């Protein structure tokens, strides 16, 4: 199992303690975390993960430490990709801003449980059947190929959610963070329960990709579990920290596809080295080059750095990010159920103005791209008109001079 029983017990208790701390002190009272709060706690969780890795490095040696860091970085990168889908789900379900933390924490908890189950199943299969390395390698290569396909936003409602809507009466409106509410004397579901089902369902799909990926870097079950767990802890804070930047990482999917394809090849090479399948080389091991943990870690870090830097410096990425965020913030501002906090509404409006200014500053090419987004233009005008009306009523502060997106 990769570690003594007492080490497992201490680790599991510590991880459950961190989750419990989040439930008690962060999401018990619904609120929207500030940028400072998100940054502070994201840094704390990353620091905990890195300190744990240093401990593994000191106690377990360089090879074990390298496997942990390679696994942690890979799983963390994949978890950022997961945030894109979480954003789509919560936008499509119109989850109130103050309640999004609780939804995310539920998703993280469910994901940790699901992935733990997959880890032990995967470890049992690997220990029993060497051919599983071939299967995991093919899964990663197929996943890498799927990541290169055009994005689709069909993650909002999966089969279970559609089935629940058909079988049960679901309220049209949220009742705080409650899963059930009472309408006309009847106890019915709220959309909050459906959101959690959607998050849980997508978490299972993510686990089918991420667990083979980390088993491609290490077969030490303890390292697989801890790297996965620490990559998930702090994901809630990271969501709010990266809010508004997710769409800007336009090349991240290409980078993750390259990493998964690399690990898939690594797994297949390892499978050939351990081969016992009769129709491959008469059941004998195939002498091939195996990729070291050090090389794996270097490739993973290198690919992530290149893709993130390229995304941040891309004008197209800035335009795509600004347009997507402007659409999302305008819709949120006009949705009376999205937030009841005046400060949060002001933050959304200021973000909307900043996104409008970015689009204008990028020049005629990207300004024209925004102008061609007719639903976006209508949303912007309605949101800004709504804010102007709020200013006239004394409920909001005036904005600066407008920059025009529509052609005069």
Short mmCIF file of C-alpha atoms in Angstrom, two decimals:
data_model
loop_
_atom_site.label_atom_id
_atom_site.label_comp_id
_atom_site.label_asym_id
_atom_site.label_seq_id
_atom_site.Cartn_x
_atom_site.Cartn_y
_atom_site.Cartn_z
CA UNK A 1 0.00 0.00 0.00
CA UNK A 2 3.08 2.25 -0.08
CA UNK A 3 3.06 3.28 3.61
CA UNK A 4 2.50 1.76 7.11
CA UNK A 5 -1.07 1.60 8.40
CA UNK A 6 -0.48 4.29 11.04
CA UNK A 7 0.79 6.71 8.36
CA UNK A 8 -2.37 6.08 6.33
CA UNK A 9 -4.54 6.74 9.38
CA UNK A 10 -2.78 10.00 10.26
CA UNK A 11 -2.97 11.18 6.62
CA UNK A 12 -6.67 10.36 6.23
CA UNK A 13 -7.53 12.06 9.54
CA UNK A 14 -5.55 15.17 8.50
CA UNK A 15 -7.31 15.37 5.12
CA UNK A 16 -10.74 14.88 6.70
CA UNK A 17 -9.82 17.56 9.22
CA UNK A 18 -9.02 20.03 6.44
CA UNK A 19 -12.33 19.24 4.73
CA UNK A 20 -14.21 19.59 8.01
CA UNK A 21 -12.51 22.93 8.64
CA UNK A 22 -13.78 24.18 5.28
CA UNK A 23 -17.33 23.03 6.02
CA UNK A 24 -17.43 24.61 9.48
CA UNK A 25 -15.55 27.86 8.97
CA UNK A 26 -15.94 28.71 5.29
CA UNK A 27 -19.25 27.53 3.84
CA UNK A 28 -21.54 27.23 6.86
CA UNK A 29 -22.55 30.85 6.33
CA UNK A 30 -23.26 31.63 2.67
CA UNK A 31 -21.04 34.42 1.36
CA UNK A 32 -18.93 35.38 -1.62
CA UNK A 33 -15.21 35.10 -0.77
CA UNK A 34 -13.08 38.15 -1.48
CA UNK A 35 -10.03 37.99 -3.71
CA UNK A 36 -7.80 38.33 -0.64
CA UNK A 37 -9.56 35.46 1.15
CA UNK A 38 -9.31 33.21 -1.91
CA UNK A 39 -5.64 34.06 -2.50
CA UNK A 40 -4.70 33.52 1.14
CA UNK A 41 -6.35 30.12 1.47
CA UNK A 42 -5.18 28.96 -1.96
CA UNK A 43 -1.62 29.78 -0.90
CA UNK A 44 -2.11 27.94 2.40
CA UNK A 45 -3.36 24.75 0.71
CA UNK A 46 -0.57 24.83 -1.88
CA UNK A 47 1.97 25.37 0.93
CA UNK A 48 0.57 22.36 2.83
CA UNK A 49 0.86 20.20 -0.31
CA UNK A 50 4.43 21.37 -0.98
CA UNK A 51 5.50 20.84 2.64
CA UNK A 52 4.06 17.34 2.52
CA UNK A 53 6.05 16.74 -0.68
CA UNK A 54 9.24 17.92 1.02
CA UNK A 55 8.51 15.45 3.83
CA UNK A 56 8.07 12.65 1.28
CA UNK A 57 11.34 13.72 -0.36
CA UNK A 58 13.25 13.66 2.94
CA UNK A 59 11.75 10.44 4.33
CA UNK A 60 11.03 8.46 1.15
CA UNK A 61 13.95 9.59 -0.99
CA UNK A 62 14.35 11.40 -4.28
CA UNK A 63 12.45 8.89 -6.43
CA UNK A 64 9.41 8.86 -4.17
CA UNK A 65 9.47 12.65 -3.78
CA UNK A 66 9.73 13.13 -7.54
CA UNK A 67 6.75 10.83 -8.10
CA UNK A 68 4.69 12.82 -5.60
CA UNK A 69 5.49 16.20 -7.16
CA UNK A 70 4.92 14.91 -10.71
CA UNK A 71 1.57 13.46 -9.64
CA UNK A 72 0.52 16.53 -7.67
CA UNK A 73 1.34 18.98 -10.48
CA UNK A 74 -0.44 16.82 -13.08
CA UNK A 75 -3.55 16.40 -10.94
CA UNK A 76 -3.58 20.10 -10.04
CA UNK A 77 -3.43 21.04 -13.72
CA UNK A 78 -6.25 18.63 -14.52
CA UNK A 79 -8.29 20.04 -11.63
CA UNK A 80 -7.96 23.55 -13.12
CA UNK A 81 -9.39 22.13 -16.35
CA UNK A 82 -12.25 20.74 -14.25
CA UNK A 83 -13.03 24.27 -13.10
CA UNK A 84 -14.05 25.20 -16.66
CA UNK A 85 -16.83 22.61 -16.51
CA UNK A 86 -17.84 23.63 -12.97
CA UNK A 87 -18.16 27.20 -14.26
CA UNK A 88 -20.37 26.03 -17.15
CA UNK A 89 -22.56 23.98 -14.80
CA UNK A 90 -23.06 26.76 -12.26
CA UNK A 91 -23.71 29.34 -14.97
CA UNK A 92 -26.27 27.14 -16.71
CA UNK A 93 -28.05 26.45 -13.40
CA UNK A 94 -27.83 30.12 -12.32
CA UNK A 95 -26.40 29.16 -8.94
CA UNK A 96 -26.50 32.20 -6.60
CA UNK A 97 -22.99 33.57 -6.06
CA UNK A 98 -23.15 33.26 -2.27
CA UNK A 99 -23.98 29.54 -2.50
CA UNK A 100 -21.34 28.54 -5.05
CA UNK A 101 -18.77 27.75 -2.34
CA UNK A 102 -20.97 25.04 -0.86
CA UNK A 103 -21.60 23.49 -4.28
CA UNK A 104 -17.87 23.41 -5.00
CA UNK A 105 -17.02 21.92 -1.61
CA UNK A 106 -19.62 19.19 -2.14
CA UNK A 107 -18.06 18.49 -5.52
CA UNK A 108 -14.58 18.27 -3.99
CA UNK A 109 -15.79 15.92 -1.24
CA UNK A 110 -17.62 13.69 -3.71
CA UNK A 111 -14.62 13.72 -6.03
CA UNK A 112 -12.28 12.71 -3.21
CA UNK A 113 -14.53 9.78 -2.28
CA UNK A 114 -14.97 8.67 -5.90
CA UNK A 115 -11.29 8.95 -6.75
CA UNK A 116 -10.26 7.08 -3.62
CA UNK A 117 -12.47 4.21 -4.76
CA UNK A 118 -10.97 4.34 -8.27
CA UNK A 119 -7.45 4.43 -6.81
CA UNK A 120 -7.90 1.19 -4.86
CA UNK A 121 -9.68 -0.51 -7.76
CA UNK A 122 -6.92 0.63 -10.12
CA UNK A 123 -4.20 -0.56 -7.76
CA UNK A 124 -5.87 -3.98 -7.41
CA UNK A 125 -6.15 -4.32 -11.20
CA UNK A 126 -2.54 -3.29 -11.76
CA UNK A 127 -1.28 -5.77 -9.15
CA UNK A 128 -3.34 -8.57 -10.68
CA UNK A 129 -3.23 -7.86 -14.42
CA UNK A 130 -0.20 -6.34 -16.14
CA UNK A 131 -2.31 -5.64 -19.26
CA UNK A 132 -4.11 -2.87 -17.35
CA UNK A 133 -1.15 -0.61 -18.17
CA UNK A 134 -2.07 -0.98 -21.86
CA UNK A 135 -5.68 -0.06 -21.05
CA UNK A 136 -4.73 2.99 -18.98
CA UNK A 137 -2.34 4.13 -21.70
CA UNK A 138 -5.04 3.88 -24.38
CA UNK A 139 -7.53 5.74 -22.15
CA UNK A 140 -5.08 8.63 -21.79
CA UNK A 141 -4.30 8.74 -25.51
CA UNK A 142 -8.04 8.83 -26.32
CA UNK A 143 -8.60 11.53 -23.69
CA UNK A 144 -5.77 13.59 -25.16
CA UNK A 145 -7.40 13.32 -28.59
CA UNK A 146 -10.79 14.37 -27.23
CA UNK A 147 -9.24 17.45 -25.62
CA UNK A 148 -8.16 18.67 -29.05
CA UNK A 149 -11.73 18.62 -30.34
CA UNK A 150 -13.75 21.87 -30.36
CA UNK A 151 -15.24 22.70 -26.97
CA UNK A 152 -18.90 22.11 -26.34
CA UNK A 153 -20.94 23.49 -23.51
CA UNK A 154 -23.19 20.47 -23.10
CA UNK A 155 -22.10 19.79 -19.53
CA UNK A 156 -25.00 21.69 -17.97
CA UNK A 157 -27.38 18.77 -17.59
CA UNK A 158 -26.26 15.16 -17.68
CA UNK A 159 -28.52 12.14 -17.99
CA UNK A 160 -29.17 11.84 -14.24
CA UNK A 161 -30.21 15.50 -14.03
CA UNK A 162 -32.58 15.18 -16.99
CA UNK A 163 -34.06 12.04 -15.45
CA UNK A 164 -34.54 13.79 -12.09
CA UNK A 165 -36.36 16.66 -13.80
CA UNK A 166 -38.73 14.18 -15.45
CA UNK A 167 -39.40 12.04 -12.38
CA UNK A 168 -39.57 14.72 -9.69
CA UNK A 169 -41.12 18.13 -9.31
CA UNK A 170 -38.29 20.67 -9.14
CA UNK A 171 -38.71 24.24 -7.97
CA UNK A 172 -37.96 27.00 -10.47
CA UNK A 173 -36.19 29.04 -7.80
CA UNK A 174 -33.51 28.51 -5.16
CA UNK A 175 -34.28 28.59 -1.46
CA UNK A 176 -30.89 29.63 -0.13
CA UNK A 177 -28.64 26.57 -0.10
CA UNK A 178 -31.47 24.17 0.78
CA UNK A 179 -31.82 20.93 -1.21
CA UNK A 180 -35.59 20.76 -0.61
CA UNK A 181 -38.25 23.41 -0.21
CA UNK A 182 -42.01 23.60 0.31
CA UNK A 183 -44.32 24.97 -2.38
CA UNK A 184 -48.11 24.85 -2.09
CA UNK A 185 -47.73 22.64 0.97
CA UNK A 186 -45.64 20.05 -0.91
CA UNK A 187 -41.99 19.17 -0.28
CA UNK A 188 -40.08 19.41 -3.59
CA UNK A 189 -36.52 19.48 -4.88
CA UNK A 190 -34.64 22.73 -5.45
CA UNK A 191 -32.23 23.34 -8.34
CA UNK A 192 -29.41 23.17 -5.76
CA UNK A 193 -29.81 19.40 -5.52
CA UNK A 194 -29.67 19.07 -9.31
CA UNK A 195 -26.49 21.17 -9.43
CA UNK A 196 -24.83 18.86 -6.93
CA UNK A 197 -25.91 15.82 -8.96
CA UNK A 198 -24.44 17.42 -12.10
CA UNK A 199 -21.17 18.24 -10.30
CA UNK A 200 -20.97 14.72 -8.87
CA UNK A 201 -21.62 13.12 -12.26
CA UNK A 202 -18.90 15.10 -13.99
CA UNK A 203 -16.49 14.32 -11.13
CA UNK A 204 -16.85 10.61 -11.91
CA UNK A 205 -15.96 11.28 -15.56
CA UNK A 206 -12.94 13.33 -14.50
CA UNK A 207 -11.77 10.51 -12.23
CA UNK A 208 -11.74 8.12 -15.20
CA UNK A 209 -9.12 10.36 -16.82
CA UNK A 210 -7.07 11.56 -13.85
CA UNK A 211 -6.53 8.24 -12.06
CA UNK A 212 -4.91 6.50 -15.08
CA UNK A 213 -2.78 9.64 -15.52
CA UNK A 214 -1.29 9.51 -12.03
CA UNK A 215 -0.84 5.72 -12.17
CA UNK A 216 1.27 6.43 -15.23
CA UNK A 217 3.65 8.39 -12.98
CA UNK A 218 3.71 6.14 -9.91
CA UNK A 219 2.22 2.85 -8.75
CA UNK A 220 2.73 3.72 -5.08
CA UNK A 221 -0.87 3.81 -3.81
CA UNK A 222 -0.05 6.16 -0.92
CA UNK A 223 1.58 8.67 -3.29
CA UNK A 224 -1.33 8.36 -5.74
CA UNK A 225 -3.85 9.03 -2.96
CA UNK A 226 -2.04 11.95 -1.31
CA UNK A 227 -1.16 13.68 -4.60
CA UNK A 228 -4.80 13.39 -5.70
CA UNK A 229 -6.20 14.54 -2.35
CA UNK A 230 -3.91 17.57 -2.02
CA UNK A 231 -4.64 18.61 -5.61
CA UNK A 232 -8.36 18.70 -4.76
CA UNK A 233 -8.01 20.53 -1.44
CA UNK A 234 -8.04 24.25 -2.08
CA UNK A 235 -9.81 23.83 -5.41
CA UNK A 236 -12.78 25.80 -4.05
CA UNK A 237 -10.57 28.80 -3.25
CA UNK A 238 -8.78 28.46 -6.59
CA UNK A 239 -12.13 28.71 -8.40
CA UNK A 240 -12.79 32.16 -6.96
CA UNK A 241 -9.15 33.21 -7.33
CA UNK A 242 -9.16 32.37 -11.04
CA UNK A 243 -12.67 33.71 -11.56
CA UNK A 244 -12.54 35.83 -14.69
CA UNK A 245 -9.30 34.24 -15.93
CA UNK A 246 -10.43 30.72 -16.79
CA UNK A 247 -11.45 31.54 -20.36
CA UNK A 248 -8.12 33.26 -20.92
CA UNK A 249 -6.20 29.97 -20.64
CA UNK A 250 -7.06 29.17 -24.25
CA UNK A 251 -4.10 26.85 -24.78
CA UNK A 252 -4.43 24.91 -21.51
CA UNK A 253 -6.39 22.10 -23.16
CA UNK A 254 -3.58 21.66 -25.70
CA UNK A 255 -1.02 21.51 -22.91
CA UNK A 256 -3.06 18.98 -20.93
CA UNK A 257 -3.59 16.91 -24.09
CA UNK A 258 0.19 16.83 -24.61
CA UNK A 259 0.79 15.82 -20.98
CA UNK A 260 -1.84 13.05 -21.05
CA UNK A 261 -0.51 11.76 -24.39
CA UNK A 262 3.03 11.75 -22.95
CA UNK A 263 1.90 9.81 -19.86
CA UNK A 264 -0.13 7.47 -22.07
CA UNK A 265 2.99 6.64 -24.11
CA UNK A 266 4.92 6.21 -20.85
CA UNK A 267 2.30 3.71 -19.63
CA UNK A 268 2.36 1.72 -22.86
CA UNK A 269 6.18 1.57 -22.78
CA UNK A 270 5.96 0.33 -19.19
CA UNK A 271 3.33 -2.22 -20.25
CA UNK A 272 5.66 -3.50 -22.98
CA UNK A 273 8.47 -3.76 -20.44
CA UNK A 274 6.22 -5.81 -18.11
CA UNK A 275 4.44 -7.63 -20.94
CA UNK A 276 2.88 -11.05 -20.34
CA UNK A 277 0.20 -11.01 -23.04
CA UNK A 278 0.68 -14.09 -25.25
CA UNK A 279 0.06 -12.41 -28.63
CA UNK A 280 2.64 -9.66 -27.95
CA UNK A 281 6.22 -10.91 -28.33
CA UNK A 282 5.06 -14.42 -27.36
CA UNK A 283 4.25 -13.24 -23.85
CA UNK A 284 7.80 -12.09 -23.19
CA UNK A 285 8.88 -8.64 -22.01
CA UNK A 286 9.74 -6.19 -24.79
CA UNK A 287 12.98 -4.34 -24.19
CA UNK A 288 12.06 -0.67 -24.63
CA UNK A 289 13.25 2.59 -23.13
CA UNK A 290 11.32 3.55 -20.00
CA UNK A 291 10.73 7.20 -19.16
CA UNK A 292 12.17 8.25 -15.81
CA UNK A 293 10.26 10.20 -13.15
CA UNK A 294 12.72 13.10 -13.50
CA UNK A 295 12.05 13.38 -17.22
CA UNK A 296 8.30 13.11 -16.63
CA UNK A 297 8.39 15.95 -14.09
CA UNK A 298 10.46 18.12 -16.46
CA UNK A 299 8.09 17.54 -19.39
CA UNK A 300 4.97 18.22 -17.28
CA UNK A 301 6.37 21.48 -15.86
CA UNK A 302 7.74 22.60 -19.23
CA UNK A 303 4.49 22.02 -21.11
CA UNK A 304 2.41 23.78 -18.45
CA UNK A 305 4.70 26.81 -18.33
CA UNK A 306 4.71 27.18 -22.13
CA UNK A 307 0.94 26.82 -22.52
CA UNK A 308 0.07 29.14 -19.61
CA UNK A 309 2.53 31.86 -20.71
CA UNK A 310 1.34 31.58 -24.33
CA UNK A 311 -2.29 31.89 -23.16
CA UNK A 312 -1.63 34.94 -20.99
CA UNK A 313 0.24 36.80 -23.73
CA UNK A 314 -2.27 35.94 -26.45
CA UNK A 315 -4.44 38.82 -27.68
CA UNK A 316 -6.99 36.32 -28.84
CA UNK A 317 -7.04 34.83 -25.36
CA UNK A 318 -7.59 38.25 -23.77
CA UNK A 319 -10.43 38.99 -26.19
CA UNK A 320 -12.08 35.60 -25.74
CA UNK A 321 -11.78 35.89 -21.97
CA UNK A 322 -13.21 39.43 -21.89
CA UNK A 323 -16.13 38.56 -24.17
CA UNK A 324 -17.01 35.39 -22.22
CA UNK A 325 -16.77 37.17 -18.86
CA UNK A 326 -18.74 40.18 -20.11
CA UNK A 327 -21.55 37.87 -21.22
CA UNK A 328 -21.50 35.99 -17.90
CA UNK A 329 -21.34 39.12 -15.72
CA UNK A 330 -24.04 40.93 -17.68
CA UNK A 331 -26.38 37.95 -17.31
CA UNK A 332 -25.53 37.72 -13.59
CA UNK A 333 -26.16 41.44 -13.04
CA UNK A 334 -29.59 41.19 -14.64
CA UNK A 335 -30.51 38.06 -12.65
CA UNK A 336 -32.22 39.26 -9.48
CA UNK A 337 -31.69 35.86 -7.83
CA UNK A 338 -27.95 35.69 -8.52
CA UNK A 339 -26.94 37.75 -5.48
CA UNK A 340 -28.62 39.79 -2.77
CA UNK A 341 -25.37 41.50 -1.73
CA UNK A 342 -25.13 45.13 -3.00
CA UNK A 343 -21.33 44.98 -2.79
CA UNK A 344 -21.29 41.88 -4.98
CA UNK A 345 -23.56 43.56 -7.53
CA UNK A 346 -21.19 46.52 -7.58
CA UNK A 347 -18.25 44.16 -8.08
CA UNK A 348 -20.02 42.51 -11.02
CA UNK A 349 -20.76 45.90 -12.58
CA UNK A 350 -17.15 47.08 -12.17
CA UNK A 351 -15.91 43.82 -13.69
CA UNK A 352 -18.30 44.34 -16.59
CA UNK A 353 -16.90 47.83 -17.23
CA UNK A 354 -13.32 46.50 -17.05
CA UNK A 355 -14.14 43.78 -19.58
CA UNK A 356 -15.75 46.32 -21.89
CA UNK A 357 -12.63 48.50 -21.66
CA UNK A 358 -10.38 45.52 -22.45
CA UNK A 359 -12.38 44.71 -25.58
CA UNK A 360 -12.14 48.34 -26.74
CA UNK A 361 -8.38 48.49 -26.04
CA UNK A 362 -7.57 45.39 -28.11
CA UNK A 363 -8.23 47.21 -31.34
CA UNK A 364 -10.65 47.08 -34.29
CA UNK A 365 -10.28 43.34 -35.02
CA UNK A 366 -11.45 42.16 -31.60
CA UNK A 367 -13.86 45.05 -31.15
CA UNK A 368 -15.60 43.88 -34.33
CA UNK A 369 -15.66 40.35 -32.91
CA UNK A 370 -17.56 41.66 -29.87
CA UNK A 371 -19.91 43.70 -32.05
CA UNK A 372 -20.84 40.57 -33.98
CA UNK A 373 -21.96 38.95 -30.71
CA UNK A 374 -25.50 40.35 -30.92
CA UNK A 375 -26.83 38.66 -27.72
CA UNK A 376 -23.76 39.99 -25.88
CA UNK A 377 -24.38 43.56 -27.07
CA UNK A 378 -28.00 43.40 -25.96
CA UNK A 379 -27.01 41.98 -22.58
CA UNK A 380 -24.41 44.71 -22.04
CA UNK A 381 -26.85 47.47 -22.88
CA UNK A 382 -29.52 46.06 -20.58
CA UNK A 383 -27.04 45.59 -17.71
CA UNK A 384 -25.62 49.09 -18.05
CA UNK A 385 -29.14 50.57 -18.32
CA UNK A 386 -30.12 48.67 -15.18
CA UNK A 387 -27.11 50.10 -13.34
CA UNK A 388 -27.92 53.63 -14.55
CA UNK A 389 -31.44 53.23 -13.17
CA UNK A 390 -29.98 52.03 -9.85
CA UNK A 391 -27.74 55.13 -9.76
CA UNK A 392 -30.76 57.36 -10.34
CA UNK A 393 -32.48 55.67 -7.40
CA UNK A 394 -29.39 56.18 -5.24
CA UNK A 395 -28.78 52.42 -4.96
CA UNK A 396 -25.43 52.35 -6.82
CA UNK A 397 -22.43 54.55 -7.50
CA UNK A 398 -21.99 56.22 -10.91
CA UNK A 399 -19.62 54.64 -13.43
CA UNK A 400 -16.91 56.46 -15.37
CA UNK A 401 -17.30 57.75 -18.93
CA UNK A 402 -18.59 54.93 -21.18
CA UNK A 403 -16.56 53.40 -23.95
CA UNK A 404 -18.71 52.53 -26.93
CA UNK A 405 -18.79 48.98 -28.27
CA UNK A 406 -21.49 49.53 -30.88
CA UNK A 407 -20.61 51.44 -34.02
CA UNK A 408 -21.87 55.00 -34.07
#
